[in-house]
Tab-separated table of C-alpha atoms in Angstrom:
chain	number	residue	atom	x	y	z
A	1	SER	CA	79.329	94.525	97.009
A	2	PRO	CA	79.307	94.283	100.877
A	3	PRO	CA	79.532	90.619	102.046
A	4	PRO	CA	76.198	88.582	102.098
A	5	GLY	CA	73.813	90.208	105.091
A	6	THR	CA	76.088	92.921	106.251
A	7	ALA	CA	73.778	96.296	106.545
A	8	THR	CA	73.955	99.945	107.414
A	9	ALA	CA	72.678	100.266	110.893
A	10	THR	CA	73.768	103.965	113.078
A	11	LEU	CA	73.153	102.921	116.815
A	12	GLY	CA	73.124	104.684	119.868
A	13	ALA	CA	74.995	104.110	123.458
A	14	VAL	CA	76.320	101.229	123.798
A	15	GLY	CA	75.298	99.987	126.821
A	16	PRO	CA	73.984	101.310	130.263
A	17	PRO	CA	75.138	104.828	130.733
A	18	LYS	CA	77.383	105.223	133.499
A	19	PRO	CA	76.404	106.811	136.490
A	20	GLY	CA	76.654	110.872	136.201
A	21	SER	CA	78.289	110.066	132.449
A	22	GLY	CA	74.786	111.998	131.693
A	23	ARG	CA	73.137	111.665	127.893
A	24	GLY	CA	75.686	111.653	125.462
A	25	PRO	CA	76.751	115.284	123.819
A	26	LYS	CA	75.617	116.696	120.680
A	27	PRO	CA	78.517	116.001	117.722
A	28	GLU	CA	78.493	120.074	117.002
A	29	ASN	CA	79.672	120.462	120.760
A	30	ALA	CA	81.945	117.278	120.800
A	31	ILE	CA	85.399	116.010	120.309
A	32	THR	CA	84.151	113.580	117.984
A	33	ILE	CA	86.903	110.466	117.241
A	34	ALA	CA	85.669	107.532	114.698
A	35	VAL	CA	87.741	104.634	115.920
A	36	SER	CA	87.905	101.672	113.644
A	37	SER	CA	86.488	98.133	114.914
A	38	ARG	CA	90.050	96.660	113.976
A	39	ALA	CA	92.185	99.554	115.454
A	40	LEU	CA	90.013	99.556	119.192
A	41	PHE	CA	90.858	95.433	118.920
A	42	ARG	CA	92.648	93.047	117.665
A	43	MET	CA	91.015	90.810	114.456
A	44	GLU	CA	94.219	89.409	113.027
A	45	GLU	CA	92.305	85.749	113.137
A	46	GLU	CA	88.874	86.443	112.031
A	47	GLN	CA	90.818	88.351	109.039
A	48	ARG	CA	92.646	85.189	108.106
A	49	ILE	CA	89.741	82.969	108.347
A	50	TYR	CA	87.716	85.752	106.062
A	51	THR	CA	90.825	85.541	103.593
A	52	GLU	CA	91.416	81.706	104.278
A	53	GLN	CA	88.334	80.338	104.154
A	54	GLY	CA	85.412	82.799	102.661
A	55	VAL	CA	82.848	84.646	104.364
A	56	GLU	CA	80.909	81.318	105.848
A	57	ALA	CA	83.735	80.050	107.713
A	58	TYR	CA	84.227	83.440	108.852
A	59	VAL	CA	80.385	84.256	110.134
A	60	LYS	CA	80.106	80.554	111.761
A	61	TYR	CA	83.658	81.666	113.555
A	62	GLN	CA	82.339	84.899	114.709
A	63	LEU	CA	79.029	83.411	115.853
A	64	ASP	CA	80.842	80.646	117.879
A	65	HIS	CA	82.782	83.310	119.704
A	66	GLU	CA	80.231	85.420	120.154
A	67	ASN	CA	80.395	85.435	124.049
A	68	GLU	CA	84.510	85.942	123.792
A	69	PRO	CA	85.531	88.845	124.360
A	70	PHE	CA	88.401	90.212	121.679
A	71	LEU	CA	91.629	91.469	122.438
A	72	PRO	CA	92.838	95.181	123.340
A	73	GLY	CA	94.329	96.801	119.634
A	74	ALA	CA	96.695	99.244	119.046
A	75	ALA	CA	93.969	102.424	119.506
A	76	PHE	CA	92.639	100.686	122.964
A	77	PRO	CA	95.043	102.187	125.434
A	78	PHE	CA	93.939	106.106	124.271
A	79	VAL	CA	90.380	105.377	123.859
A	80	LYS	CA	90.396	104.466	127.598
A	81	ALA	CA	92.796	107.739	128.099
A	82	LEU	CA	89.950	109.717	126.212
A	83	GLU	CA	87.367	108.428	128.697
A	84	ALA	CA	89.925	109.108	131.788
A	85	VAL	CA	89.964	112.779	130.663
A	86	ASN	CA	85.760	112.531	130.137
A	87	ALA	CA	85.491	111.656	133.729
A	88	GLN	CA	87.217	114.349	135.197
A	89	LEU	CA	86.007	116.904	132.923
A	90	ARG	CA	82.239	115.712	134.059
A	91	GLU	CA	83.476	115.904	137.860
A	92	LEU	CA	84.478	120.096	136.900
A	93	TYR	CA	81.882	120.805	134.204
A	94	PRO	CA	78.439	118.284	134.802
A	95	ASP	CA	76.355	119.723	132.257
A	96	SER	CA	79.190	121.177	129.687
A	97	GLU	CA	78.999	118.700	126.227
A	98	GLU	CA	82.295	119.669	125.475
A	99	LEU	CA	83.593	115.984	125.997
A	100	PHE	CA	85.763	113.447	123.564
A	101	ASP	CA	82.841	111.570	122.142
A	102	ILE	CA	83.608	107.940	120.334
A	103	VAL	CA	82.458	107.021	117.448
A	104	LEU	CA	83.288	102.989	116.924
A	105	MET	CA	83.116	102.565	112.768
A	106	THR	CA	83.171	99.161	111.148
A	107	ASN	CA	82.078	98.171	108.074
A	108	ASN	CA	81.757	94.674	109.060
A	109	HIS	CA	79.430	91.748	108.387
A	110	ALA	CA	76.290	92.142	110.840
A	111	GLN	CA	76.949	89.462	112.910
A	112	VAL	CA	80.015	90.682	114.040
A	113	GLY	CA	78.247	93.742	115.777
A	114	VAL	CA	76.825	91.573	118.753
A	115	ARG	CA	79.831	90.538	119.093
A	116	LEU	CA	81.398	94.010	119.135
A	117	ILE	CA	79.280	95.157	121.912
A	118	ASN	CA	79.681	92.351	123.514
A	119	SER	CA	83.400	93.511	123.873
A	120	ILE	CA	82.801	97.155	124.327
A	121	ASN	CA	80.977	95.831	127.242
A	122	HIS	CA	83.000	93.347	128.843
A	123	TYR	CA	86.085	96.138	128.708
A	124	ASP	CA	83.330	98.595	130.350
A	125	LEU	CA	83.886	101.155	127.279
A	126	PHE	CA	80.901	103.737	127.073
A	127	ILE	CA	81.089	104.128	123.283
A	128	GLU	CA	78.112	106.203	122.500
A	129	ARG	CA	78.201	105.810	119.166
A	130	PHE	CA	77.839	102.583	116.863
A	131	CYS	CA	78.303	102.939	113.162
A	132	MET	CA	77.635	100.040	110.592
A	133	THR	CA	78.418	100.878	106.819
A	134	GLY	CA	77.986	97.653	105.510
A	135	GLY	CA	81.154	97.490	102.711
A	136	ASN	CA	80.351	101.206	101.764
A	137	SER	CA	82.938	103.817	102.150
A	138	PRO	CA	82.811	105.411	105.819
A	139	ILE	CA	83.560	108.939	104.779
A	140	CYS	CA	80.309	110.624	104.498
A	141	TYR	CA	79.487	109.359	107.801
A	142	LEU	CA	82.478	110.338	109.448
A	143	LYS	CA	81.114	114.253	107.793
A	144	ALA	CA	78.087	113.858	109.356
A	145	TYR	CA	79.807	112.812	112.765
A	146	HIS	CA	81.469	116.205	112.434
A	147	THR	CA	84.525	113.800	113.158
A	148	ASN	CA	87.868	115.290	114.509
A	149	LEU	CA	90.024	112.373	114.207
A	150	TYR	CA	89.833	109.279	112.181
A	151	LEU	CA	92.057	106.664	113.288
A	152	SER	CA	91.950	103.138	111.058
A	153	SER	CA	94.145	100.038	110.632
A	154	ASP	CA	93.249	100.584	106.899
A	155	ALA	CA	95.752	103.097	104.818
A	156	GLU	CA	93.754	103.543	101.981
A	157	LYS	CA	90.193	104.543	104.112
A	158	VAL	CA	92.380	106.829	106.197
A	159	SER	CA	94.200	108.389	102.351
A	160	GLY	CA	90.468	108.942	101.442
A	161	ALA	CA	89.647	110.849	104.823
A	162	ILE	CA	92.849	113.142	104.689
A	163	GLU	CA	91.752	114.050	100.672
A	164	GLU	CA	88.319	114.728	101.900
A	165	GLY	CA	90.180	117.650	104.721
A	166	ILE	CA	89.596	114.518	107.626
A	167	ALA	CA	91.986	114.071	110.151
A	168	ALA	CA	92.742	110.820	110.009
A	169	ALA	CA	95.847	108.438	110.421
A	170	THR	CA	96.567	104.365	109.888
A	171	ILE	CA	97.552	103.427	113.452
A	172	PHE	CA	100.175	100.354	114.306
A	173	SER	CA	100.628	98.601	116.824
A	174	PRO	CA	103.731	98.470	118.961
A	175	SER	CA	106.389	95.667	118.355
A	176	ARG	CA	107.023	95.710	122.785
A	177	ASP	CA	104.714	97.086	125.597
A	178	LEU	CA	104.962	99.952	127.149
A	179	GLU	CA	102.884	100.682	129.937
A	180	VAL	CA	100.853	104.584	129.475
A	181	SER	CA	99.413	106.565	131.653
A	182	GLU	CA	95.430	105.652	132.607
A	183	LYS	CA	95.023	109.106	134.380
A	184	GLN	CA	96.493	111.609	131.755
A	185	LEU	CA	96.280	111.741	128.157
A	186	ARG	CA	99.597	112.232	126.011
A	187	VAL	CA	99.623	112.761	122.465
A	188	ALA	CA	103.231	113.196	120.180
A	189	PHE	CA	103.141	115.068	116.837
A	190	ASP	CA	105.650	115.670	113.957
A	191	GLY	CA	105.918	118.907	112.492
A	192	ASP	CA	106.026	119.197	109.294
A	193	ALA	CA	103.128	117.168	107.303
A	194	VAL	CA	101.012	116.679	110.472
A	195	LEU	CA	100.656	119.889	111.782
A	196	PHE	CA	101.990	122.058	109.494
A	197	SER	CA	101.876	122.165	105.954
A	198	ASP	CA	104.901	120.195	103.716
A	199	GLU	CA	105.833	123.090	102.441
A	200	SER	CA	109.594	123.266	103.875
A	201	GLU	CA	109.457	118.932	103.145
A	202	GLN	CA	108.913	120.286	99.421
A	203	ILE	CA	111.891	122.392	99.542
A	204	VAL	CA	114.353	119.437	101.514
A	205	LYS	CA	113.076	117.193	98.360
A	206	ALA	CA	114.127	119.585	95.667
A	207	HIS	CA	116.798	121.482	96.693
A	208	GLY	CA	118.258	119.591	99.959
A	209	LEU	CA	118.889	121.057	103.652
A	210	ASP	CA	120.950	124.043	103.066
A	211	MET	CA	118.396	125.413	100.973
A	212	PHE	CA	116.229	124.527	103.695
A	213	PHE	CA	117.841	126.321	106.511
A	214	GLU	CA	117.896	129.573	104.568
A	215	HIS	CA	114.687	129.239	103.583
A	216	GLU	CA	113.228	128.557	107.365
A	217	LYS	CA	115.664	131.378	108.436
A	218	ALA	CA	114.503	134.337	106.098
A	219	HIS	CA	110.514	132.879	106.575
A	220	GLU	CA	110.705	132.674	110.433
A	221	ASN	CA	108.120	135.380	110.671
A	222	LYS	CA	105.954	133.987	108.181
A	223	PRO	CA	103.251	130.846	110.122
A	224	LEU	CA	103.562	127.947	108.111
A	225	ALA	CA	100.161	126.519	106.811
A	226	GLN	CA	98.367	124.303	108.633
A	227	GLY	CA	98.736	120.293	108.072
A	228	PRO	CA	96.057	117.830	108.552
A	229	LEU	CA	96.386	117.477	112.452
A	230	LYS	CA	96.358	120.920	113.318
A	231	GLY	CA	92.708	120.856	113.794
A	232	PHE	CA	93.206	118.032	116.564
A	233	LEU	CA	95.510	119.984	118.517
A	234	GLU	CA	93.527	122.898	118.866
A	235	ALA	CA	90.759	120.846	119.765
A	236	LEU	CA	93.207	119.606	122.752
A	237	GLY	CA	93.685	123.026	123.550
A	238	LYS	CA	90.685	123.541	123.817
A	239	LEU	CA	89.774	120.660	126.329
A	240	GLN	CA	93.447	122.011	128.483
A	241	LYS	CA	92.014	125.749	129.144
A	242	LYS	CA	89.102	124.136	130.483
A	243	PHE	CA	91.410	122.550	133.330
A	244	TYR	CA	93.676	125.651	133.019
A	245	SER	CA	90.556	128.193	133.968
A	246	LYS	CA	90.048	126.406	137.091
A	247	GLY	CA	93.811	126.605	138.177
A	248	LEU	CA	94.583	122.878	136.824
A	249	ARG	CA	97.126	123.533	134.711
A	250	LEU	CA	99.766	121.412	136.314
A	251	GLU	CA	97.279	118.534	136.887
A	252	CYS	CA	95.865	118.885	133.423
A	253	PRO	CA	95.435	115.192	132.752
A	254	ILE	CA	95.994	116.296	128.382
A	255	ARG	CA	99.769	116.537	127.464
A	256	THR	CA	101.143	117.382	124.125
A	257	TYR	CA	104.295	117.071	122.951
A	258	LEU	CA	105.587	118.194	119.031
A	259	VAL	CA	108.250	115.898	117.972
A	260	THR	CA	110.474	117.210	115.399
A	261	ALA	CA	113.854	116.082	113.353
A	262	ARG	CA	113.973	120.023	113.082
A	263	SER	CA	117.294	121.947	114.382
A	264	ALA	CA	116.167	123.933	117.646
A	265	ALA	CA	119.049	126.879	116.302
A	266	SER	CA	118.058	126.460	112.744
A	267	SER	CA	115.011	125.820	111.800
A	268	GLY	CA	113.254	125.715	115.767
A	269	ALA	CA	111.781	129.441	116.117
A	270	ARG	CA	109.759	129.211	112.894
A	271	ALA	CA	107.892	125.949	114.322
A	272	LEU	CA	106.986	127.350	117.594
A	273	LYS	CA	106.257	130.788	116.265
A	274	THR	CA	103.348	129.152	113.652
A	275	LEU	CA	101.762	127.708	117.134
A	276	ARG	CA	101.373	130.787	118.705
A	277	SER	CA	100.063	132.689	115.649
A	278	TRP	CA	97.106	130.348	115.885
A	279	GLY	CA	96.798	130.377	119.216
A	280	LEU	CA	98.142	127.188	120.462
A	281	GLU	CA	101.486	125.741	122.029
A	282	THR	CA	102.277	121.887	123.112
A	283	ASP	CA	103.662	121.035	126.557
A	284	GLU	CA	106.587	120.327	125.223
A	285	ALA	CA	108.361	121.299	122.594
A	286	LEU	CA	111.724	118.602	121.486
A	287	PHE	CA	113.618	119.601	118.696
A	288	LEU	CA	115.886	116.255	117.556
A	289	ALA	CA	117.892	118.143	115.112
A	290	GLY	CA	117.882	114.483	112.594
A	291	ALA	CA	118.387	112.053	115.297
A	292	PRO	CA	116.237	109.304	115.967
A	293	LYS	CA	112.199	109.937	117.641
A	294	GLY	CA	112.074	106.294	119.310
A	295	PRO	CA	114.626	106.616	122.066
A	296	LEU	CA	112.333	109.890	123.209
A	297	LEU	CA	109.197	108.709	122.767
A	298	ARG	CA	109.763	105.990	124.659
A	299	LYS	CA	110.658	108.351	127.793
A	300	ILE	CA	107.412	110.129	126.728
A	301	ARG	CA	105.024	107.046	126.843
A	302	PRO	CA	102.655	108.736	124.737
A	303	HIS	CA	99.011	107.188	123.860
A	304	ILE	CA	99.557	107.951	119.666
A	305	PHE	CA	101.863	109.637	118.231
A	306	PHE	CA	101.730	110.850	114.366
A	307	ASP	CA	104.469	111.309	111.898
A	308	ASP	CA	104.076	111.320	108.059
A	309	GLN	CA	107.121	109.198	107.612
A	310	MET	CA	107.018	105.879	107.735
A	311	PHE	CA	110.457	105.648	108.982
A	312	HIS	CA	109.573	107.371	112.088
A	313	VAL	CA	106.553	105.283	112.966
A	314	GLU	CA	108.530	102.258	112.615
A	315	GLY	CA	110.699	103.687	115.010
A	316	ALA	CA	108.423	104.117	117.731
A	317	GLN	CA	106.946	100.476	116.788
A	318	GLU	CA	110.445	99.402	117.471
A	319	MET	CA	110.230	101.720	121.192
A	320	GLY	CA	106.944	99.967	122.195
A	321	ALA	CA	105.201	103.604	121.743
A	322	VAL	CA	101.238	103.628	119.484
A	323	ALA	CA	102.443	105.215	116.120
A	324	ALA	CA	100.314	106.030	113.280
A	325	HIS	CA	100.787	107.323	110.058
A	326	VAL	CA	99.256	110.834	108.671
A	327	PRO	CA	99.467	110.204	104.688
A	328	TYR	CA	99.960	113.600	104.243
A	329	GLY	CA	102.479	115.762	100.971
A	330	VAL	CA	105.551	115.349	99.382
A	331	ALA	CA	107.124	112.432	101.661
A	332	GLN	CA	104.155	110.216	100.480
A	333	LYS	CA	106.027	107.397	98.506
A	334	HIS	CA	102.717	105.838	97.786
A	335	LYS	CA	99.660	107.066	96.040
A	336	ARG	CA	96.419	105.396	96.705
A	337	PRO	CA	95.274	103.208	93.843
A	338	ALA	CA	93.014	104.440	91.260
A	339	ARG	CA	91.030	101.248	91.634
A	340	GLU	CA	88.150	100.080	94.643
A	341	GLU	CA	88.978	97.147	96.520
A	342	ARG	CA	86.412	94.570	97.083
A	343	PRO	CA	85.525	95.079	100.787
A	344	THR	CA	85.528	92.764	103.104
A	345	PRO	CA	84.308	92.262	106.351
A	346	ASN	CA	87.587	93.579	108.185
A	347	SER	CA	88.290	96.462	106.032
A	348	LYS	CA	88.452	99.441	107.811
């Protein structure tokens, strides 16, 4: 059961609306990004106090520090970039509801809510929806919000979202600082088991690389099935076209990247033809033929990079890139435990 004093609450916009922001978009019209409080802010110290000293010490600490904003977490630059894109969309389409709609998801102790609100206002974030689930799973809320992407630091909740067909990833802080653009949102995707299904990875695991190359050549013109984040790339492409239609392709504040271990010569065509069959594209496609992804990501400086293998996530972290693990497909060694863990105020 959740810690005492928790409650389920769904709040509207936190803080006064910004000039020109208008009312928040309806969820069915927006690109909804749900971010956990522990992904948006750094809360390690609070988590340590809860684990070592218990809920009463945790609540007291939060009350004592209520007016001290949390430090920015792994998802913070990504959220700021989403808001920068929104500002440019509002200039071009003042009445459009096709915007990023950011939802802060937390099953935290109710006493932490005020500190979260103070932190959001401190950083001048326009979080239009704030959902405190009081220890309950966020999955049903994610569906109600028509969530296009869920970012959390809790791998178990992310796995649950993926199993329910919601695009989700576990976000990790980089090992070093890497400056990212404040005006252009940059999102990098792995291919297999992220944008595409894990069909090809299954063949690699079962039969080796040679069979994989043969299979890809034979099926070059057969599109791969979609992966868990195909819909999010589609949503980004939809917003990109709003800039293109105004003659702003070169100035578009959204840039997407395919960063894959595939070899361009032997297996790249199928990946590109699959995207084309979906009516999608990435601005850049990098085929690394098995080379490490980290050095390229350091050059790209994405706000977030999605991969299904922790090896690549860790490589990105080491280079200073914010990376997120997508727990999907045959590459996952650890399945979600059957038993439910006791929820903590900071688990999201």
